[in-house]
mmCIF file of C-alpha atoms and ligand atoms in Angstrom:
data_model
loop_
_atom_site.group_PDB
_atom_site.id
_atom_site.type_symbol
_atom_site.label_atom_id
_atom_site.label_comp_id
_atom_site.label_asym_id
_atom_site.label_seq_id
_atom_site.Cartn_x
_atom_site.Cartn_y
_atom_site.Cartn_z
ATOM 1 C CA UNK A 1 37.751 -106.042 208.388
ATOM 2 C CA UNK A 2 39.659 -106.816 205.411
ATOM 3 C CA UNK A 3 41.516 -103.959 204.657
ATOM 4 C CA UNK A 4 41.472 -100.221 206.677
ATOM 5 C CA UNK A 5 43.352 -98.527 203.310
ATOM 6 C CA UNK A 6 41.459 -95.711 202.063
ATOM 7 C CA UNK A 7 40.267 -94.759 205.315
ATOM 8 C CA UNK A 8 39.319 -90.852 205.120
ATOM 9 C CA UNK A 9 38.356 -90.840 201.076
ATOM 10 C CA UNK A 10 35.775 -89.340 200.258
ATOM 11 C CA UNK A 11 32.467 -91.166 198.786
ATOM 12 C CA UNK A 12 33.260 -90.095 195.592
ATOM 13 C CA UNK A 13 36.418 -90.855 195.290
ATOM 14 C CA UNK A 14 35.037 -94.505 196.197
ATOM 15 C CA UNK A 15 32.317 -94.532 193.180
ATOM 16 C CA UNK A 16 34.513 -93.170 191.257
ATOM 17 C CA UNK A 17 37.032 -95.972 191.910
ATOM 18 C CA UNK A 18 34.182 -98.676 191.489
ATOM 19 C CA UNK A 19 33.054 -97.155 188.319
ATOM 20 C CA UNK A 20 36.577 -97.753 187.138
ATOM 21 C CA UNK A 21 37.058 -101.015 187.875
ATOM 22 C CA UNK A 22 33.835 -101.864 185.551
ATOM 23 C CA UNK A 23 34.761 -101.579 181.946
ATOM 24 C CA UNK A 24 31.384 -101.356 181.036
ATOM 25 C CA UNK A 25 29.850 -98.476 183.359
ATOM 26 C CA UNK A 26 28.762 -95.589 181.660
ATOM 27 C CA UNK A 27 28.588 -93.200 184.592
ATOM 28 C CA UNK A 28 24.876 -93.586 184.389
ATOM 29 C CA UNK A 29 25.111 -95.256 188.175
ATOM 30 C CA UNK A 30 27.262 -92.761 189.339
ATOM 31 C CA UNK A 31 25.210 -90.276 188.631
ATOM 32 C CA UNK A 32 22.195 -91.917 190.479
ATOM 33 C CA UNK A 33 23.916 -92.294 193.609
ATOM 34 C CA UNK A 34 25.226 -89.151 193.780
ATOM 35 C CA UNK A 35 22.064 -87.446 193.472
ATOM 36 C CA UNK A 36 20.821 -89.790 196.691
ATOM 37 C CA UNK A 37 23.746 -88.505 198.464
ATOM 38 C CA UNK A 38 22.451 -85.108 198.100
ATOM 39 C CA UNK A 39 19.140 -86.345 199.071
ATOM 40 C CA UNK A 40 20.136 -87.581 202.139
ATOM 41 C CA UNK A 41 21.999 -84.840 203.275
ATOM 42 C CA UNK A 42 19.211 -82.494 202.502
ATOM 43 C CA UNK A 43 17.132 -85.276 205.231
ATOM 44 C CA UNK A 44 19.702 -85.994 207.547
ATOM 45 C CA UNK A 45 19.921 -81.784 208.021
ATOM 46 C CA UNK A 46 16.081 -81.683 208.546
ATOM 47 C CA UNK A 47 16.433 -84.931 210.881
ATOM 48 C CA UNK A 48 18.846 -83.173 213.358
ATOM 49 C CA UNK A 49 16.833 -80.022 213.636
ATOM 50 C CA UNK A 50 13.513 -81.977 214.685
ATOM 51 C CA UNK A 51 14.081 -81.148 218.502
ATOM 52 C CA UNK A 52 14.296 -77.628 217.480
ATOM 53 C CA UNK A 53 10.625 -77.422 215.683
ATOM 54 C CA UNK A 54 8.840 -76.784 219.049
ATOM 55 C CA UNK A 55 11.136 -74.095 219.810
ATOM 56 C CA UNK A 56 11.343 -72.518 216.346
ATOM 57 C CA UNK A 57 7.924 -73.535 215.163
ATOM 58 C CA UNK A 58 7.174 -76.181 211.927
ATOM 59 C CA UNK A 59 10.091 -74.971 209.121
ATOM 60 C CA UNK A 60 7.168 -76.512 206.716
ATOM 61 C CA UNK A 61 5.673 -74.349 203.970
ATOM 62 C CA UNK A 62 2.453 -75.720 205.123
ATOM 63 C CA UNK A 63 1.293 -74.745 208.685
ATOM 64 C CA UNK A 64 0.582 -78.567 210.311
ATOM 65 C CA UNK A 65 1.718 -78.408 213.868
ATOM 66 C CA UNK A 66 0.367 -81.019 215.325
ATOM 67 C CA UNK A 67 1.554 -83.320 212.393
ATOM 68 C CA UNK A 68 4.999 -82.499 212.443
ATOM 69 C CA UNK A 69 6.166 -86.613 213.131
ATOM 70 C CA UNK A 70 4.219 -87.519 209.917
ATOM 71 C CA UNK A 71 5.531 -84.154 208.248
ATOM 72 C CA UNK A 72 9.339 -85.212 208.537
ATOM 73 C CA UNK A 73 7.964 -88.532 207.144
ATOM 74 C CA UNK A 74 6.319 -86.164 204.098
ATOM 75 C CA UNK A 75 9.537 -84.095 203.878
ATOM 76 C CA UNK A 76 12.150 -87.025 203.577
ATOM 77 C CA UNK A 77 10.139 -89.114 200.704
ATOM 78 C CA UNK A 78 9.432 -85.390 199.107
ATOM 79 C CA UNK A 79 12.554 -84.787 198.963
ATOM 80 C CA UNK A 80 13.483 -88.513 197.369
ATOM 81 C CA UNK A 81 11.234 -88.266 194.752
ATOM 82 C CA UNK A 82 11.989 -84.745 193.955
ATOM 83 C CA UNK A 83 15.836 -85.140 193.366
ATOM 84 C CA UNK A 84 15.675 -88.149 191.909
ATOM 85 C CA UNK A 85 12.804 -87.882 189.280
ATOM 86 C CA UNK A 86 15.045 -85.773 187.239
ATOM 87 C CA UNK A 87 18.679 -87.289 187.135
ATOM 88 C CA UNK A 88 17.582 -89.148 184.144
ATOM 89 C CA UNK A 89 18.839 -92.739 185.431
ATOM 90 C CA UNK A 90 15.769 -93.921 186.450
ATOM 91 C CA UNK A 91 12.413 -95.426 184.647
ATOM 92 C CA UNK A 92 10.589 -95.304 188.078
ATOM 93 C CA UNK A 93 10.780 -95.398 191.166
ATOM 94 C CA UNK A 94 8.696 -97.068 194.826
ATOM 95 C CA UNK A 95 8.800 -95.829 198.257
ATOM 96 C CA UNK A 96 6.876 -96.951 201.354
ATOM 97 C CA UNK A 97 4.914 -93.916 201.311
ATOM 98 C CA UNK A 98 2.795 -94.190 198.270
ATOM 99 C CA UNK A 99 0.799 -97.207 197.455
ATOM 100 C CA UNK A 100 1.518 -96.905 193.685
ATOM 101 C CA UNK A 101 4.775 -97.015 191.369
ATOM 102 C CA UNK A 102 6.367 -93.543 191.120
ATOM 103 C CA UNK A 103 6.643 -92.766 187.399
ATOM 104 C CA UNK A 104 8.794 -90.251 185.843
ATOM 105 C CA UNK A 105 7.202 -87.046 184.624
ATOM 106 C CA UNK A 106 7.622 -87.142 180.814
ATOM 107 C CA UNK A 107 9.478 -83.807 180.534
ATOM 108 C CA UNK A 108 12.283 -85.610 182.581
ATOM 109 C CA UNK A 109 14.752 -87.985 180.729
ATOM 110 C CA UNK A 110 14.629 -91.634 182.011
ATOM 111 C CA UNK A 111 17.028 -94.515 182.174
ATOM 112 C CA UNK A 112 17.029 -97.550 183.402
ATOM 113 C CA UNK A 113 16.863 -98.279 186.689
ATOM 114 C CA UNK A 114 14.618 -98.544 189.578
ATOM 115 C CA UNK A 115 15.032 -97.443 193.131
ATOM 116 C CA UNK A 116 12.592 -99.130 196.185
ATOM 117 C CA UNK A 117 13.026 -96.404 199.324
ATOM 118 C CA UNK A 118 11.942 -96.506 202.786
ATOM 119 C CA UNK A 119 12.317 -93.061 203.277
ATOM 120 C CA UNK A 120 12.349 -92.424 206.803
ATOM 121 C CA UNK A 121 12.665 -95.411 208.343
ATOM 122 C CA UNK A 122 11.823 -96.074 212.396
ATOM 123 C CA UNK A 123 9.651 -92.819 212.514
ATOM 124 C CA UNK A 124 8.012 -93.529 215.471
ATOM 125 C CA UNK A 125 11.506 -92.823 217.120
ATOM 126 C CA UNK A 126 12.359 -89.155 215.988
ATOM 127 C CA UNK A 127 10.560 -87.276 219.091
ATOM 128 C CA UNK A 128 12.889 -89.728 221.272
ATOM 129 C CA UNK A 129 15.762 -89.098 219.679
ATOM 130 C CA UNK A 130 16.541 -92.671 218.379
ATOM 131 C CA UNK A 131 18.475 -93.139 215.336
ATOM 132 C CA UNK A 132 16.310 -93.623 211.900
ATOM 133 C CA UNK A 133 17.327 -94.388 208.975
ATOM 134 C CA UNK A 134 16.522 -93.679 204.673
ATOM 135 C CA UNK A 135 17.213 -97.849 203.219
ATOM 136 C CA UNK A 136 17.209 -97.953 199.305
ATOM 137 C CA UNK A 137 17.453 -101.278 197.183
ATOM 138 C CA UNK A 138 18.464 -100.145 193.463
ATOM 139 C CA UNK A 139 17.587 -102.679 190.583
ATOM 140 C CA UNK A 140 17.923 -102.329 186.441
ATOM 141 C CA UNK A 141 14.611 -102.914 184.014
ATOM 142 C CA UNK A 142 14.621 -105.989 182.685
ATOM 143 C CA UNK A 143 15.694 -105.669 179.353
ATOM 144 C CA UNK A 144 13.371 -105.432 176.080
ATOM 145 C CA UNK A 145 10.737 -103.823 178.219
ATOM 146 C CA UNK A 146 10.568 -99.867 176.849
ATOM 147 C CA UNK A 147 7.229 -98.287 177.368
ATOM 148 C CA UNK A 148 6.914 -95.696 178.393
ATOM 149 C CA UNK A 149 4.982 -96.471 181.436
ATOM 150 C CA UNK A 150 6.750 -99.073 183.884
ATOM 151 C CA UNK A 151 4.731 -102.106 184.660
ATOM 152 C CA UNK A 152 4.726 -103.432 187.919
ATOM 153 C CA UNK A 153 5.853 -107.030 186.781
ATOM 154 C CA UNK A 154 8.914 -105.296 185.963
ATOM 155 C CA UNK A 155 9.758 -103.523 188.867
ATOM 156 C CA UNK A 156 8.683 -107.068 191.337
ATOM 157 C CA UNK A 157 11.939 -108.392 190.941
ATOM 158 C CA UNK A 158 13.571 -111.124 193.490
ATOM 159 C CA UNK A 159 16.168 -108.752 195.749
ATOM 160 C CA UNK A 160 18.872 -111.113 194.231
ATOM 161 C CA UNK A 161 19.007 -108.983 191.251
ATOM 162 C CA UNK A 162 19.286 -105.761 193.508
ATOM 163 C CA UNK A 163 22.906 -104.107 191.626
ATOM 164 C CA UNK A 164 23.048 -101.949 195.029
ATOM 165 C CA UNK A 165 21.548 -101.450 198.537
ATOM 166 C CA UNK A 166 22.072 -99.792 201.353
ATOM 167 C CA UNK A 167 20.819 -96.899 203.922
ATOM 168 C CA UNK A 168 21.707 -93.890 205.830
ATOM 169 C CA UNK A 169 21.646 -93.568 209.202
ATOM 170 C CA UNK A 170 20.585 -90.392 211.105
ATOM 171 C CA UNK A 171 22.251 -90.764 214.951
ATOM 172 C CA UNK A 172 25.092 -89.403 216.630
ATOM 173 C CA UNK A 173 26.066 -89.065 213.274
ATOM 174 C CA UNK A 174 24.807 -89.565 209.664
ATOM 175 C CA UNK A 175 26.415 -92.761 207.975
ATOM 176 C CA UNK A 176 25.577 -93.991 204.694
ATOM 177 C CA UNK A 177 26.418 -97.904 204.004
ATOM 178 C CA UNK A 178 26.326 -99.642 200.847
ATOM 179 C CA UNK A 179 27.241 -102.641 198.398
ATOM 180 C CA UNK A 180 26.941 -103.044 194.890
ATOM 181 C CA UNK A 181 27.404 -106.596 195.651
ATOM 182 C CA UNK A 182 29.631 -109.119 193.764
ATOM 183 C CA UNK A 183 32.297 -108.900 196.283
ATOM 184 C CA UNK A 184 32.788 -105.472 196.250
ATOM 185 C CA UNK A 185 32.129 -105.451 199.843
ATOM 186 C CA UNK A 186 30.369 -103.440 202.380
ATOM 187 C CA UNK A 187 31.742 -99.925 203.150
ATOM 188 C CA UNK A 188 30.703 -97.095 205.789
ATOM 189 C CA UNK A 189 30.831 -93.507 204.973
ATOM 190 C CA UNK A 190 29.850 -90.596 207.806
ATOM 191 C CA UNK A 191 29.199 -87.366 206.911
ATOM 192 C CA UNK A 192 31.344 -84.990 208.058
ATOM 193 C CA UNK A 193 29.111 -81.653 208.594
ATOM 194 C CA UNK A 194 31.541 -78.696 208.694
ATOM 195 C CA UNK A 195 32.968 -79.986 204.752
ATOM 196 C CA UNK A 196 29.513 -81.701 203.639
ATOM 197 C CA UNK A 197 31.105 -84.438 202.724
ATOM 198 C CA UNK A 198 31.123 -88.433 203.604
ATOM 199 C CA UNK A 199 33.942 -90.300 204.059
ATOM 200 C CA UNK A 200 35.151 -93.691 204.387
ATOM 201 C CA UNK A 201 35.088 -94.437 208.100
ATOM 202 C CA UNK A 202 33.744 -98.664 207.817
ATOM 203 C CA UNK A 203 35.940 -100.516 204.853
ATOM 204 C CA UNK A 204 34.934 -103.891 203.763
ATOM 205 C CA UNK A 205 32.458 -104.522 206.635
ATOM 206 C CA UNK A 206 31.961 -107.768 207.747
ATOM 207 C CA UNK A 207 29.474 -109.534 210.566
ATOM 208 C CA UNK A 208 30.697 -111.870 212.734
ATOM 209 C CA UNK A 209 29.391 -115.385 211.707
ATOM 210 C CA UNK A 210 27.756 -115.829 215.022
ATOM 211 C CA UNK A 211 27.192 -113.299 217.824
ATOM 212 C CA UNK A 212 25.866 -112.611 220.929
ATOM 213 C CA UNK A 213 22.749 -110.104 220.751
ATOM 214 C CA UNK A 214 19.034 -111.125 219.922
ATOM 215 C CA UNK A 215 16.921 -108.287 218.458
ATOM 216 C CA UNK A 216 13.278 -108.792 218.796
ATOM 217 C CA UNK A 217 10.199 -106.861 220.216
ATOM 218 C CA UNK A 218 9.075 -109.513 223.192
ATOM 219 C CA UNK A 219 6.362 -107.508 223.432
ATOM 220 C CA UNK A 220 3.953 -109.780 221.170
ATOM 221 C CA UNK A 221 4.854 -113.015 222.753
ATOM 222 C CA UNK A 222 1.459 -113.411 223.151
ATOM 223 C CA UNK A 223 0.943 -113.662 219.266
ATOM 224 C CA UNK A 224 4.274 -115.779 218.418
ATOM 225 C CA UNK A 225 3.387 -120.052 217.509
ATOM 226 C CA UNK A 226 5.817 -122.236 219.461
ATOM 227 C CA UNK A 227 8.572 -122.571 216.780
ATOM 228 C CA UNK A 228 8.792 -118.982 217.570
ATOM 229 C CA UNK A 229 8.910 -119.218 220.816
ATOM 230 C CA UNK A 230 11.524 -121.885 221.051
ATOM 231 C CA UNK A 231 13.857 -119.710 219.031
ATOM 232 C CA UNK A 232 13.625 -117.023 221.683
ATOM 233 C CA UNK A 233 14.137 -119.471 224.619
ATOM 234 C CA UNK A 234 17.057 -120.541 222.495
ATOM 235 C CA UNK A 235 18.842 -117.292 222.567
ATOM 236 C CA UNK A 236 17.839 -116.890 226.227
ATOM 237 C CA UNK A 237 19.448 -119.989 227.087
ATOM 238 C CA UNK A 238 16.302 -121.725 228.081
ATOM 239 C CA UNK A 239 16.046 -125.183 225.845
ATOM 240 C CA UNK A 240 17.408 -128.543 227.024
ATOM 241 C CA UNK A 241 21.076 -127.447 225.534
ATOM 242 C CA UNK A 242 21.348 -124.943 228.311
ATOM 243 C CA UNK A 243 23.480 -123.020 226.533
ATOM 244 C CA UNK A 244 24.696 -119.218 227.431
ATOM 245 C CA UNK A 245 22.172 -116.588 227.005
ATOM 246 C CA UNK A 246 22.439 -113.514 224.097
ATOM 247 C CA UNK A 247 22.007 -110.383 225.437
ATOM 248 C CA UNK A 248 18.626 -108.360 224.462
ATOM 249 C CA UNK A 249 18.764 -105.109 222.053
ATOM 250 C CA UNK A 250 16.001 -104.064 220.575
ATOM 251 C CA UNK A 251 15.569 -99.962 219.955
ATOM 252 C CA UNK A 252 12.445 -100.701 217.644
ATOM 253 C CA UNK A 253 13.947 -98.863 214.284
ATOM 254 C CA UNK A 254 15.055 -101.067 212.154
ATOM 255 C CA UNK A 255 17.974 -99.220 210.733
ATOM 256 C CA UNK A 256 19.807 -98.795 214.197
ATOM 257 C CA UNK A 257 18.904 -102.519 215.220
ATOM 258 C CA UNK A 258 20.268 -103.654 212.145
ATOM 259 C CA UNK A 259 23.464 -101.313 212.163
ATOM 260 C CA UNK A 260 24.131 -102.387 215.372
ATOM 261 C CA UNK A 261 24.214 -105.838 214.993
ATOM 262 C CA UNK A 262 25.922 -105.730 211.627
ATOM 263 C CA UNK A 263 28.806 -103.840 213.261
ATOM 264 C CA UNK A 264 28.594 -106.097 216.671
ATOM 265 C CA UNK A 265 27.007 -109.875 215.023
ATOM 266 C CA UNK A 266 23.513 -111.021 216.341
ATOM 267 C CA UNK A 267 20.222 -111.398 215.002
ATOM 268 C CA UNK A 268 17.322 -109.192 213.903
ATOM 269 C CA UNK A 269 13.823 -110.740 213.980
ATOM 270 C CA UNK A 270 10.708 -109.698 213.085
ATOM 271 C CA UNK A 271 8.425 -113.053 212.772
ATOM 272 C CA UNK A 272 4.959 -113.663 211.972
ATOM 273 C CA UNK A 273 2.589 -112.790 214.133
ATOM 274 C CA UNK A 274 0.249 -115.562 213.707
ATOM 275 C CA UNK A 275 -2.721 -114.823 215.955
ATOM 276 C CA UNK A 276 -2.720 -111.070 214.712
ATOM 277 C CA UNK A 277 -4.972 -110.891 211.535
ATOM 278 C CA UNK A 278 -3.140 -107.744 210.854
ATOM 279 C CA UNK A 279 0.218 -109.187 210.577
ATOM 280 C CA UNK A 280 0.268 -112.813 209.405
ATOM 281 C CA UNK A 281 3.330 -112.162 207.505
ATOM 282 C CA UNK A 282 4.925 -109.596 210.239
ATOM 283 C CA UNK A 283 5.189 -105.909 209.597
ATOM 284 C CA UNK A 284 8.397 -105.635 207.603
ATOM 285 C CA UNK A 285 7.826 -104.579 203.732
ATOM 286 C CA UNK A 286 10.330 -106.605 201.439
ATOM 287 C CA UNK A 287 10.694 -104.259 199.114
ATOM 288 C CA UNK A 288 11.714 -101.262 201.194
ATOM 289 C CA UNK A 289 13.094 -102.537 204.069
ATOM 290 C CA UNK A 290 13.712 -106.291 203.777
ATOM 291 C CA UNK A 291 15.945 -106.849 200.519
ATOM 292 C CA UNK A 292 18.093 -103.618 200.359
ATOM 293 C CA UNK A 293 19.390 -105.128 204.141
ATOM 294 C CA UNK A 294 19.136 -108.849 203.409
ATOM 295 C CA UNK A 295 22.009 -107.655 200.224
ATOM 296 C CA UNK A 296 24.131 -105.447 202.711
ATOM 297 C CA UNK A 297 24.459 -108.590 205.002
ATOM 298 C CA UNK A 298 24.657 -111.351 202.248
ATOM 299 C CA UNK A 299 27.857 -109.500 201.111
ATOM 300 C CA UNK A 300 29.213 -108.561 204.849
ATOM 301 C CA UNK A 301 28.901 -112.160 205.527
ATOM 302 C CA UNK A 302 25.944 -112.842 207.162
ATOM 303 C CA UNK A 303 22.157 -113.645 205.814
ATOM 304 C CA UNK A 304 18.807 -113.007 205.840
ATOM 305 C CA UNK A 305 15.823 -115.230 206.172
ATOM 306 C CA UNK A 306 11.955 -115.612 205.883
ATOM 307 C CA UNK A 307 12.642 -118.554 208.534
ATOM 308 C CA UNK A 308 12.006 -121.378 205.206
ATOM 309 C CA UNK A 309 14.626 -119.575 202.692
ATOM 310 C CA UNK A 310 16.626 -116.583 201.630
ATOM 311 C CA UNK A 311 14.818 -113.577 201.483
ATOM 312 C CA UNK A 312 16.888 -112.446 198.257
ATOM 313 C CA UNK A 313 15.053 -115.529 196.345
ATOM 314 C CA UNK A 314 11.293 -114.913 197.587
ATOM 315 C CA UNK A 315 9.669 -113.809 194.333
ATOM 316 C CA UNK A 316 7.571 -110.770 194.907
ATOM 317 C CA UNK A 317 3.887 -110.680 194.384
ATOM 318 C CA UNK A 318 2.774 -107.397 195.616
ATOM 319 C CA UNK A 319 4.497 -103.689 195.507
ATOM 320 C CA UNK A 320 3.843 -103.874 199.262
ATOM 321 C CA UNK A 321 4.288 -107.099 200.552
ATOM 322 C CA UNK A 322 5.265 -107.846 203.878
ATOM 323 C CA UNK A 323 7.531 -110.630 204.924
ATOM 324 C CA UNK A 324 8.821 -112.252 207.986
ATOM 325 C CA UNK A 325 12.444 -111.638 208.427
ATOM 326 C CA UNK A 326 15.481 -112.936 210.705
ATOM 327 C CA UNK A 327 18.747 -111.315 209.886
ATOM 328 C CA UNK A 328 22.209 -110.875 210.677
ATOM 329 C CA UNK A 329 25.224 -113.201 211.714
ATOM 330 C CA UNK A 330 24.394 -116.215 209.516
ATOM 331 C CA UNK A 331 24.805 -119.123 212.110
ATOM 332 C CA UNK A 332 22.542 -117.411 214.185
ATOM 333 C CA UNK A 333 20.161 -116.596 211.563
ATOM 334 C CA UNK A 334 20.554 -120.440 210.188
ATOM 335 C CA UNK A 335 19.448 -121.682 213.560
ATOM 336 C CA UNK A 336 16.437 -119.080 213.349
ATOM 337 C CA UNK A 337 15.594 -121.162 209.854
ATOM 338 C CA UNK A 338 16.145 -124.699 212.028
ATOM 339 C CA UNK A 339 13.574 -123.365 214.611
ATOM 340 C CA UNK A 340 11.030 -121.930 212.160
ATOM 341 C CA UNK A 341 10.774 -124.566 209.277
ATOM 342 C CA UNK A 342 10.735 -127.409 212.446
ATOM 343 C CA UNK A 343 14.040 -129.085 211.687
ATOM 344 C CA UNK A 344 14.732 -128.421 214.918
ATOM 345 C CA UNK A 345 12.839 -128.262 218.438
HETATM 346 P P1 FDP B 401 8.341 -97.465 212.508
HETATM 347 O O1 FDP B 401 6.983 -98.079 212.612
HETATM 348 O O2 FDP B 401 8.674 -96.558 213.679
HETATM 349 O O3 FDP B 401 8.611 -96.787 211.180
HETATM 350 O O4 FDP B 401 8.919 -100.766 209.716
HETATM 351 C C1 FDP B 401 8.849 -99.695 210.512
HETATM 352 C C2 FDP B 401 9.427 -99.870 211.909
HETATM 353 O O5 FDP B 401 9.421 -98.676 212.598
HETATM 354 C C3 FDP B 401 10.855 -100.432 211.937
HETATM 355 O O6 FDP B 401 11.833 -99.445 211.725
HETATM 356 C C4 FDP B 401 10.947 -101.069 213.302
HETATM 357 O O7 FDP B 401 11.937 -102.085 213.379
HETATM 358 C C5 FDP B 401 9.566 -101.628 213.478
HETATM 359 O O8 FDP B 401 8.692 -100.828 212.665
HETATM 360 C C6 FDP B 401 9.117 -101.570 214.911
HETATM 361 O O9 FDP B 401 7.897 -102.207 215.023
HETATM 362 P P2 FDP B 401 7.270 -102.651 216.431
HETATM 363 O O10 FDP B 401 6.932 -101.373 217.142
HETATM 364 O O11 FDP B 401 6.066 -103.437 216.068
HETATM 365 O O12 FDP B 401 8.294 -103.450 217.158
#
């Protein structure tokens, strides 16, 4: 870490303090992520009462008990679009959950910007009690462009011109991390639940530049081409270098496999799966999942890869798209790139 000053502020205080040091900022951002904050909060509340639901019965105004995993889902990108539709920042908006662009109601005012959620990230995991996670990637409309309906070549931007990214995490307890890139660095904020509030507990996060866990799910071996495969014996410490094997970590939600690693160095992968028709590109959306963490890394140091290039230069073609993706300490990720493009055997 580069600095542990200003441990304990609040997450205001720190946006506030950004917003400062840009001459130009009109509070507009400010505004936006504040309104997120709240959003999460409202989730991260909902999240930690899930074990109670069987006990208490569904706190849903709708009676769907045997839904309930897909109705925290429901609830979490409700609540997104809800508090965010009318902050008046925003032109439109994209989440995992709905196939199409999220416009803003007319009777709301509208800015400029555009938010990509996942909204409840890992969702598999809540009856388990594994850590999930909300990820947002926050870009601006491209200027000249003022319909009044958003077009989807607008809003397919490269995650290079992300201005912030981030995601909350919902364990042991809710942290929010974030970057509005440009060397502002990466900071950690957990919410502290008896004031509400989050402060700054992670300063100028940074990944180690190599590190010593592999995060994949070995379970489709079976569907991985060799390159693939020789990257994993790699980090087992089975190819002719021999060298010393990573350890395995792999929880299966991307948002704690990712936190983890960013905090401890290691790689995240989640390749192609080239002899399942359903997943030639993998599972991972770019949009939602892949870009807002492939900018957290990029400024904590590390990188993030489609195993041929950055991920934060693939131009998108679809609101949906799904993309290979190795990240996390970037010599370890660069070697992923060696393995997958061939350079390397
Ligand atoms: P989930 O389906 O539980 O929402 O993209 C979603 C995701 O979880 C990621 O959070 C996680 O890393 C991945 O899927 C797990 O997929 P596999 O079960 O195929 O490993």
């Amino acid at each position: 870490m580069k600095k542990r000053e200003g441990v304990g502020i609040t997450i205001t205080e720190h946006i506030l303090s950004e917003q400062r040091e840009n001459p130009h900022a009109t509070g507009a951002f400010t505004t936006l992520l504040n309104e997120l904050i709240v959003a999460a909060k409202v989730i991260s509340r909902e999240v930690n009462k899930a074990g109670l639901v069987d006990i208490l019965g569904p706190t849903g105004k709708v009676n769907v008990q045997d839904e309930r995993v897909q109705k925290l889902d429901i609830f979490a990108n409700q609540v997104m679009i809800e508090r965010m539709q009318h902050v008046g920042q925003l032109c439109c908006m994209a989440s995992e959950e709905d196939p199409d662009l999220i416009q803003i109601p007319s009777k709301f005012p509208r800015g400029d910007y555009i938010i990509f959620f996942d909204p409840l990230d890992g969702s598999s995991n809540i009856d388990v009690n594994i850590s999930i996670g909300t990820i947002f990637g926050i870009y601006r409309r491209p200027e000249g462009r003022s319909t009044e309906e958003v077009l989807l070549d607008e809003v397919l931007q490269p995650g290079s011109r992300q201005v912030a990214a981030g995601y909350f995490i919902y364990g042991s307890s809710t942290i929010m991390v974030y970057t509005t890139g440009k060397g502002s660095g990466v900071h950690g904020f957990t919410l502290f639940p008896s004031i509400g509030e989050f402060l700054r507990s992670h300063p100028y996060i940074k990944i180690p530049p190599r590190g010593k866990i592999y995060s994949i799910n070995e379970g489709y071996y079976a569907y991985w081409d060799d390159k693939t495969r020789a990257l994993v014996g790699h980090f087992k410490g089975l190819d002719k270098e021999g060298g010393k094997a990573y350890t395995a970590r792999y929880v299966g939600s991307l948002v704690a496999d990712f936190h983890r690693n960013l905090l401890k160095g290691g790689i995240f992968m989640y390749p192609a799966d080239l002899k399942d028709p359903k997943k030639p590109h993998g599972k991972l959306r770019l949009m939602v999942e892949a870009n807002p963490l492939a900018m957290v890394v990029s400024e904590a140091g590390g990188y993030a890869s489609d195993g041929h290039g950055p991920i934060l230069d693939v131009d998108p073609q679809q609101l949906h798209q799904r993309t290979p993706l190795f990240i996390g300490s970037k010599e370890d990720v660069e070697l992923a790139e060696d393995y997958i493009s061939g350079r390397r055997k």
